[in-house]
Coordinates of N, CA and C in Angstrom, one line a residue:
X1 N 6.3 25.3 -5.9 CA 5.8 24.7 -4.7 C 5.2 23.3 -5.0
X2 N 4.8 23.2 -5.8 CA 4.0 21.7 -6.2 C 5.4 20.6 -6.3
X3 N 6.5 20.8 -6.7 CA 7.5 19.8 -6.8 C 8.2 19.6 -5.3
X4 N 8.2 20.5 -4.3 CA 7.9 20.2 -3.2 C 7.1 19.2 -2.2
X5 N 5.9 19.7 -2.7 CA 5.1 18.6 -2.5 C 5.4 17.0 -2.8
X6 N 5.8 17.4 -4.3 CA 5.8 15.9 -4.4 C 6.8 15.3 -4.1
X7 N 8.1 15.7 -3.5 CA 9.0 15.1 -2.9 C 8.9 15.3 -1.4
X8 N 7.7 15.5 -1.4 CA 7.5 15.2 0.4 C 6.8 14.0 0.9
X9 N 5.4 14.0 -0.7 CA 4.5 12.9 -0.6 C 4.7 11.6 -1.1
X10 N 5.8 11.5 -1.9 CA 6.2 10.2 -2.6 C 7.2 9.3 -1.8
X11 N 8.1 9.7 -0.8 CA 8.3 9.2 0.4 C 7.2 8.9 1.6
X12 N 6.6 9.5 1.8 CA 5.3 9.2 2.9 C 4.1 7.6 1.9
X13 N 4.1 7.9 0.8 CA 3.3 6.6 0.1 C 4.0 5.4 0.1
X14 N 5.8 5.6 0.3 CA 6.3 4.5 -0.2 C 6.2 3.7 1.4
X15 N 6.4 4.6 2.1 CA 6.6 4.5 3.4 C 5.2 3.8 4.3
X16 N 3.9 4.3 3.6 CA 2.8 3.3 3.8 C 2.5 2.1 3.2
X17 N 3.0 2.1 1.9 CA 3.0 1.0 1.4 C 3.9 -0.5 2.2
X18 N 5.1 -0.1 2.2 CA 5.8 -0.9 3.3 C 5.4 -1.2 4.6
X19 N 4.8 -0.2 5.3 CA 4.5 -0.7 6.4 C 3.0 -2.2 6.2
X20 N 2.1 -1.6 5.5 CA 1.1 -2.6 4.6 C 1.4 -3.9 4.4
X21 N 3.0 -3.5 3.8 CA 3.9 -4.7 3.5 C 4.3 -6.1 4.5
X22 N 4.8 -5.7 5.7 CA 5.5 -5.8 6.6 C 4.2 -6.0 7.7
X23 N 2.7 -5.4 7.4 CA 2.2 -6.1 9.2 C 1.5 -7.2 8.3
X24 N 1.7 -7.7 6.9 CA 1.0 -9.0 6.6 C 2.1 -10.3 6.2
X25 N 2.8 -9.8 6.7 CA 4.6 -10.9 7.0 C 3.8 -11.9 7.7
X26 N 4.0 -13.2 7.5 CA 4.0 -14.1 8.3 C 4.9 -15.0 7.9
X27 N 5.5 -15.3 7.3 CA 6.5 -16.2 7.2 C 8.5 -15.1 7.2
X28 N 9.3 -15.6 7.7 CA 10.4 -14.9 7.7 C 11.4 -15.4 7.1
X29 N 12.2 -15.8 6.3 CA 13.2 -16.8 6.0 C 14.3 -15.9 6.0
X30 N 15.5 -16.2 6.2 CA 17.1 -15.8 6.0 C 18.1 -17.2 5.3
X31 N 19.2 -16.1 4.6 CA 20.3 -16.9 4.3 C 21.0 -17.0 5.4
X32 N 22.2 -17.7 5.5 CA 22.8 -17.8 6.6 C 24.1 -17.2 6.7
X33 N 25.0 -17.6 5.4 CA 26.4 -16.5 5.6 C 26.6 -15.6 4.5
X34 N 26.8 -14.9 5.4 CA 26.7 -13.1 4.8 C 25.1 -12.4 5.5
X35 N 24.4 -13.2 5.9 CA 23.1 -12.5 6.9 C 23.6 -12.8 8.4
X36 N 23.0 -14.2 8.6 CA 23.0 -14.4 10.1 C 24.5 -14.6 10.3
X37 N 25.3 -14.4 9.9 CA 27.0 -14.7 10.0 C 27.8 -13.5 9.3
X38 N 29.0 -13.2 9.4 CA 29.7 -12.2 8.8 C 30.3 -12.1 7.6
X39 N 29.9 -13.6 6.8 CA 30.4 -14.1 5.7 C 31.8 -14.5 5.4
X40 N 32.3 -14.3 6.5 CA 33.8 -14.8 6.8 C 33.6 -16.9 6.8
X41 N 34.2 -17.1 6.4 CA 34.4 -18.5 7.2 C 35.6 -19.4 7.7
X42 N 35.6 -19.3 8.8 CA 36.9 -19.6 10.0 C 37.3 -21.1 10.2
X43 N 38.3 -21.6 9.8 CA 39.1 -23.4 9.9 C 40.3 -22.9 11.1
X44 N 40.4 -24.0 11.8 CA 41.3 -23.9 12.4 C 41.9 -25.3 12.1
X45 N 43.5 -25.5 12.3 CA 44.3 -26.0 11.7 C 43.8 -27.2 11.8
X46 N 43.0 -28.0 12.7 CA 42.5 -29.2 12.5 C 41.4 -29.2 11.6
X47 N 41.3 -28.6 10.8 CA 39.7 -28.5 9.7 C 38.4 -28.3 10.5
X48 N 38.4 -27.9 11.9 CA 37.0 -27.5 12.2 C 36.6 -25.8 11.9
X49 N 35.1 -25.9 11.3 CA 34.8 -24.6 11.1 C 33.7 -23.9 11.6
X50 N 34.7 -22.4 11.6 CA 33.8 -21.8 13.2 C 32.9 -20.8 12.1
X51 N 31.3 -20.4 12.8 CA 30.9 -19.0 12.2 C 30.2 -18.6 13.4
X52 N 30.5 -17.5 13.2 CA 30.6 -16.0 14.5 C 28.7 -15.9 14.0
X53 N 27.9 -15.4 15.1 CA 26.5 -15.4 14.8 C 26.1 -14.2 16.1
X54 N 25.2 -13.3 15.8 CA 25.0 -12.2 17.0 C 24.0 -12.8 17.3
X55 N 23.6 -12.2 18.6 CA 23.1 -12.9 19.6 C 21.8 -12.0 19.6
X56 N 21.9 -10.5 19.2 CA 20.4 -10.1 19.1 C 20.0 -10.6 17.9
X57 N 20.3 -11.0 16.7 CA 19.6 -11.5 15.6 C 18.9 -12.7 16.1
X58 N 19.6 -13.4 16.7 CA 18.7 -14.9 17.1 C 17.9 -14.2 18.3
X59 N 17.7 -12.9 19.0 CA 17.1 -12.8 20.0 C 15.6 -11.4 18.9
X60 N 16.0 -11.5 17.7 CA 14.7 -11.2 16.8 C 14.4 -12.2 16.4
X61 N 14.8 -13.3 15.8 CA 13.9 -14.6 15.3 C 13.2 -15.4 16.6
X62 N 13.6 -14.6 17.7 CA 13.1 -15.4 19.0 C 11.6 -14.4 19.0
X63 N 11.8 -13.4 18.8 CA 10.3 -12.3 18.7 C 9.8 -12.4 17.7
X64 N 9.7 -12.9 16.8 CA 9.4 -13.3 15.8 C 8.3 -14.3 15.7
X65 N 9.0 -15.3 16.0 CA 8.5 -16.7 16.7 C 7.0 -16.1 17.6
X66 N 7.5 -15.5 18.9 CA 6.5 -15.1 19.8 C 5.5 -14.2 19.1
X67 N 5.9 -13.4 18.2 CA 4.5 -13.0 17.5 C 3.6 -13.5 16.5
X68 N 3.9 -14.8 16.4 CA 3.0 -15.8 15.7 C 3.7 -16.0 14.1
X69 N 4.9 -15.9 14.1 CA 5.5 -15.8 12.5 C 6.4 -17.4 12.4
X70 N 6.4 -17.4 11.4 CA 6.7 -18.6 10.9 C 8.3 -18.6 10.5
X71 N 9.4 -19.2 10.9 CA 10.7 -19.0 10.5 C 11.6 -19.9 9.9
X72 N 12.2 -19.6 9.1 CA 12.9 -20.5 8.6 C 14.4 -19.8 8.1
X73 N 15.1 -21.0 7.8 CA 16.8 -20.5 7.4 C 16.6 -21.2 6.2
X74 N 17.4 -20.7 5.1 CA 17.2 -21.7 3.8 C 19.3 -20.9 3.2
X75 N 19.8 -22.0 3.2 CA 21.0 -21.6 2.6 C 21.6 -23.1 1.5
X76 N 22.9 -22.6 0.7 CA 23.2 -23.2 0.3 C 24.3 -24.5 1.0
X77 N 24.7 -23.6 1.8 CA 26.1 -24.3 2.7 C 25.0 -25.7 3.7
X78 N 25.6 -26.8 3.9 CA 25.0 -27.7 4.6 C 26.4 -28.1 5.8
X79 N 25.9 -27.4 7.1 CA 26.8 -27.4 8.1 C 26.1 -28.1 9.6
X80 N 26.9 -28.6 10.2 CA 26.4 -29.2 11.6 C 26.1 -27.8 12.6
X81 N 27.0 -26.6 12.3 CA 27.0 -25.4 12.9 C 25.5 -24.6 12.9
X82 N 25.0 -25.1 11.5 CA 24.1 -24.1 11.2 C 22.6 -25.0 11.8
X83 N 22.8 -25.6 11.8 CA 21.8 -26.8 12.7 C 21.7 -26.5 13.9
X84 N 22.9 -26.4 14.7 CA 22.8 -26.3 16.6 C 22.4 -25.0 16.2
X85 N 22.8 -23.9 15.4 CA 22.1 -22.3 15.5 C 20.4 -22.5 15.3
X86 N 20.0 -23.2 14.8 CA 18.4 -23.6 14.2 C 17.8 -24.0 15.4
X87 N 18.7 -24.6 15.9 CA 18.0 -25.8 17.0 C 17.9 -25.1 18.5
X88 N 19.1 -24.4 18.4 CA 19.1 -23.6 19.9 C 18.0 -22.2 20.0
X89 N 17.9 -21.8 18.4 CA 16.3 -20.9 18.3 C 14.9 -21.5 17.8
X90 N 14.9 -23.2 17.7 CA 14.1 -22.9 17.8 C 13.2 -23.0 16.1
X91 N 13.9 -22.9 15.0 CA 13.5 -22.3 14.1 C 12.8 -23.7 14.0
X92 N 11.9 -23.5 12.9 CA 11.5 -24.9 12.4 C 11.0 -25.3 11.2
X93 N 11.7 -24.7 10.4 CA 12.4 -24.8 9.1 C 13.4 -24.4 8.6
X94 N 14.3 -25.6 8.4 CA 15.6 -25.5 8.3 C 16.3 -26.0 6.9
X95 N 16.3 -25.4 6.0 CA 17.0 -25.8 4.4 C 17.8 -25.6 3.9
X96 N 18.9 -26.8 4.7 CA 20.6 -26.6 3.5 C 20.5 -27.2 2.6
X97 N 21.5 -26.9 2.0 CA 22.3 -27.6 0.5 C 21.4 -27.3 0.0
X98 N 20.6 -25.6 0.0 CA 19.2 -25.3 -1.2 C 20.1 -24.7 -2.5
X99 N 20.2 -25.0 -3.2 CA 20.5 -25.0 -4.8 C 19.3 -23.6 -5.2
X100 N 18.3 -24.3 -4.7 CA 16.6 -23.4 -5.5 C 16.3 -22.8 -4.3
X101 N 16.4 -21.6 -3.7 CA 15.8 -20.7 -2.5 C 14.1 -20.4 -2.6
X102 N 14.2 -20.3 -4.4 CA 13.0 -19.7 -4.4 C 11.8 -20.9 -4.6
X103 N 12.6 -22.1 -4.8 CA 11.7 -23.6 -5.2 C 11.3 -24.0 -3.4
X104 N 12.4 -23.7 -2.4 CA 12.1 -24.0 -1.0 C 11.0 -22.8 -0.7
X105 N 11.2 -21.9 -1.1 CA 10.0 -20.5 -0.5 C 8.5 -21.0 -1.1
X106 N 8.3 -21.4 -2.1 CA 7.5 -22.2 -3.2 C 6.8 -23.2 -2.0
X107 N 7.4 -24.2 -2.0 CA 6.9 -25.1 -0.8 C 6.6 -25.0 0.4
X108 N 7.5 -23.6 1.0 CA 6.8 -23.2 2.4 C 5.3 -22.7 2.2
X109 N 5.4 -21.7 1.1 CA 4.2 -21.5 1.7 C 2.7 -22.4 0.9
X110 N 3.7 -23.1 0.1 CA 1.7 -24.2 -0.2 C 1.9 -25.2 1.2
X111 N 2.8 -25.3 1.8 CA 2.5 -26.1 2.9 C 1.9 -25.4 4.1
X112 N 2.2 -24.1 4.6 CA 1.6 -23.4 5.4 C 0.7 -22.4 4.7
X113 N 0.0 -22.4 3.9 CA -1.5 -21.8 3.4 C -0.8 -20.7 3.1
X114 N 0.3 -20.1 2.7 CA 0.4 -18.2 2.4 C 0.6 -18.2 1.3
X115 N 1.3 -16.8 0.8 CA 1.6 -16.4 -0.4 C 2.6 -15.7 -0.5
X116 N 3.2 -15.7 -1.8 CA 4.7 -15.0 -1.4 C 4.1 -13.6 -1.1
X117 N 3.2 -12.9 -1.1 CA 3.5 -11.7 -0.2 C 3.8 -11.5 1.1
X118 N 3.6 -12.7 1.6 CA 3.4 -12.6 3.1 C 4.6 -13.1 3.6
X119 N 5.6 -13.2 2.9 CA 6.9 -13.8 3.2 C 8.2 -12.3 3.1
X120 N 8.6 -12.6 3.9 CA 10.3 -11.7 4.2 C 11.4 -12.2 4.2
X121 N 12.0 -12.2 3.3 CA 13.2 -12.7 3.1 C 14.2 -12.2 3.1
X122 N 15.7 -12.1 3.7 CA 17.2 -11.7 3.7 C 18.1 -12.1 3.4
X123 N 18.6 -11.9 1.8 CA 20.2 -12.6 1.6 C 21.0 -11.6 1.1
X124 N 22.3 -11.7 0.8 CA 23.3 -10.8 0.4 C 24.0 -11.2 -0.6
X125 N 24.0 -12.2 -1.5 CA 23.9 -13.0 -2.7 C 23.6 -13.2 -3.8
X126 N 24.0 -13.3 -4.9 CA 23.3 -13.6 -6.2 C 22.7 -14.7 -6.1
X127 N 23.2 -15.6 -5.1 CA 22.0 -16.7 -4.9 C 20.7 -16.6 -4.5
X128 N 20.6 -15.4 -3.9 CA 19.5 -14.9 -3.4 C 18.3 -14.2 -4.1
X129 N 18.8 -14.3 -5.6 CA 18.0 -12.9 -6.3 C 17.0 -13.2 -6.5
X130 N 16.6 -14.9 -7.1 CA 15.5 -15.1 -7.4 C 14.6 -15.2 -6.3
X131 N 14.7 -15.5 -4.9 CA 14.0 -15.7 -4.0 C 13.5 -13.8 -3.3
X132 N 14.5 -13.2 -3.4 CA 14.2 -11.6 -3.3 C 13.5 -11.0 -4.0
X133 N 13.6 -11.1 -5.4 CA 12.2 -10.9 -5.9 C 11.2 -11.2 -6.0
X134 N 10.9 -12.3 -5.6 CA 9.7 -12.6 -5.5 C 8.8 -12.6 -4.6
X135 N 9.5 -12.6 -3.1 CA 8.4 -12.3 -2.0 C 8.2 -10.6 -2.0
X136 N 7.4 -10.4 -0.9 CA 6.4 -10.0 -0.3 C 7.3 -8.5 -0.2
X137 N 8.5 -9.1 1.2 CA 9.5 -8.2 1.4 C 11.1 -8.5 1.5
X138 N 11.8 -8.1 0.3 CA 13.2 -8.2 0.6 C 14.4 -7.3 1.3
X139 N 15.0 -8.0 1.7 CA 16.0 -7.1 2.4 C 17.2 -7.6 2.2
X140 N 18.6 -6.6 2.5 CA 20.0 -7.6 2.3 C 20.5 -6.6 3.6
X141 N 21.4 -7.1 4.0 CA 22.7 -6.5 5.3 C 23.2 -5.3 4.3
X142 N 23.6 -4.1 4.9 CA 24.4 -3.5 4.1 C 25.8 -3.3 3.6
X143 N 26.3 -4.7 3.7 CA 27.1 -5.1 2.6 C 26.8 -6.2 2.0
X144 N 25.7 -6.5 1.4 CA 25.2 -7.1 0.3 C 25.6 -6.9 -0.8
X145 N 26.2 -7.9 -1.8 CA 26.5 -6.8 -2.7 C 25.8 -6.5 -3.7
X146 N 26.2 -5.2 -4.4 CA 25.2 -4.4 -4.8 C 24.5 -4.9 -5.8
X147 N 24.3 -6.0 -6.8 CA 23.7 -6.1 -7.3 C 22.1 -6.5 -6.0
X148 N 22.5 -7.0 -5.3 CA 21.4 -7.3 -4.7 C 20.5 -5.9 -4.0
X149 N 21.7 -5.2 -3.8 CA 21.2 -4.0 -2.7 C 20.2 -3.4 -3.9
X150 N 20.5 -3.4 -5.0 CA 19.1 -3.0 -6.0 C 18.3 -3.7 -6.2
X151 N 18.2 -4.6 -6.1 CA 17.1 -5.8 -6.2 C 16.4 -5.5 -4.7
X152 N 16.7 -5.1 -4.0 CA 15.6 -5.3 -2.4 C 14.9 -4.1 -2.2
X153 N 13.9 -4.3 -1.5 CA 13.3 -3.1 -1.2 C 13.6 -2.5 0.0
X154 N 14.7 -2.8 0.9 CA 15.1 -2.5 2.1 C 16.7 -2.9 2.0
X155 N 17.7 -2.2 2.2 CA 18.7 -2.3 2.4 C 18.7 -1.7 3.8
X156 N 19.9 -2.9 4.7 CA 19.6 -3.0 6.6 C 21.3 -1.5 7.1
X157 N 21.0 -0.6 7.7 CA 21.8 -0.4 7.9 C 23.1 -0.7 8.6
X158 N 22.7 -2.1 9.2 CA 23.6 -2.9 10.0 C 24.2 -4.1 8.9
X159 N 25.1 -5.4 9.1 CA 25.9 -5.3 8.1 C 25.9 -7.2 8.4
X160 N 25.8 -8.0 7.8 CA 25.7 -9.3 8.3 C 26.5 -9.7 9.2
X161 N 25.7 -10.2 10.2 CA 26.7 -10.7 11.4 C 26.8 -10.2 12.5
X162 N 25.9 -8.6 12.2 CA 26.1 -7.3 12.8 C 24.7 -7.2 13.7
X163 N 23.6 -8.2 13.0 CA 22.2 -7.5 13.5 C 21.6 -7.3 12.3
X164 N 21.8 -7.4 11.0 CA 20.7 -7.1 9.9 C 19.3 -7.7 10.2
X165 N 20.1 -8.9 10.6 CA 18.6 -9.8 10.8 C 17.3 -9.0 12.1
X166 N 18.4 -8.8 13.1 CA 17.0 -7.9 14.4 C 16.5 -6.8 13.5
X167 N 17.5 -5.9 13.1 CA 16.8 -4.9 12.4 C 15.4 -4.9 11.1
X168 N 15.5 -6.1 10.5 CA 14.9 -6.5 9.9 C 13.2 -7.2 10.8
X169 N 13.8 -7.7 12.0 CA 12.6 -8.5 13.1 C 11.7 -7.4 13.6
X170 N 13.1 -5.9 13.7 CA 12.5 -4.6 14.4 C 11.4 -4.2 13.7
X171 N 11.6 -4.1 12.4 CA 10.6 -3.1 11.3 C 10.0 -4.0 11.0
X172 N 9.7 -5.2 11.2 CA 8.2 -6.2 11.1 C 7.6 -5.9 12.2
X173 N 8.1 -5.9 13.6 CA 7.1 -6.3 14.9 C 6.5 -4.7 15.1
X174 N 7.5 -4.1 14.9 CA 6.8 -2.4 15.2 C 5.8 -2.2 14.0
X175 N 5.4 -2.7 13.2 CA 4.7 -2.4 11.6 C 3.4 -3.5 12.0
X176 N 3.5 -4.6 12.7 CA 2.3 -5.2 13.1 C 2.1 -5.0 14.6
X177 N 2.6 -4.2 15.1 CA 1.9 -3.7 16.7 C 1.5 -2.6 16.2
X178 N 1.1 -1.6 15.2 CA 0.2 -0.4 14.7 C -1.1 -1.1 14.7

């Protein structure tokens, strides 16, 4: 009976811990392809390039926003595309051509008073590792690949491009409306 127990109660602690986690978020950051995009990337024969973006992820960084959170996009790719997406939500921190994710996370928050606990972050990347480990709360789409999906404390059952990101907006705003 007692080993019972403890695989009933060591899920319910991890499970408070996170939520602990998640209602002291105030900053949000994402990568952009392979999170907010499908990681595909589309040329058409004249060299313009398209990326596919869901519409409830930008309609969680839009609730996001409205519950007092701080958001930003930080990727490596530096695109005109990924700018009208920034611009049309809104976001207001926006950091391409980042080389250092975790040297931009560093600066967000001595500029806005936090600490990396208070930050949530989403990539699907080896680029991403350093900056997932270090905040507060990480997450990857569930096709991240797997070195990362071990590195995060949340793997999304939706899949970049798909919504990782709302799903990610979902388990912040329901964890600070408790």
């Amino acid at each position: 009976m007692p080993s019972i127990k403890r695989r009933i109660t060591a899920p319910t602690k991890r499970r408070v811990s996170l939520q602990r986690i998640l209602r002291g978020v105030r900053l949000f950051a994402t990568d952009v392809d392979g999170v907010l995009t499908d990681a595909g990337m589309y040329y058409s024969e004249s060299g313009d390039e398209w990326k596919k973006f869901h519409t409830r992820d930008g309609m969680g960084i839009k609730l996001l926003q409205k519950a007092g959170l701080i958001t930003a996009i930080i990727t490596q790719e530096s695109t005109k595309i990924v700018m009208r997406r920034a611009q049309k939500l809104t976001i207001p921190e926006v950091h391409q051509g980042a080389y250092d994710k975790l040297g931009v996370l560093k600066d967000l928050i001595a500029r806005h008073g936090l600490t990396m606990e208070q930050v949530a972050y989403i990539g699907d990347d080896v680029n991403d590792l350093q900056a997932l480990g270090a905040v507060g709360f990480s997450a990857c789409p569930a096709d991240g690949i797997p070195q990362v999906q071990k590195t995060v404390r949340y793997v999304c059952k939706k899949k970049g491009g798909e919504g990782a990101v709302r799903e990610i907006a979902d388990l912040i705003l329901a964890a600070q409306e408790q």
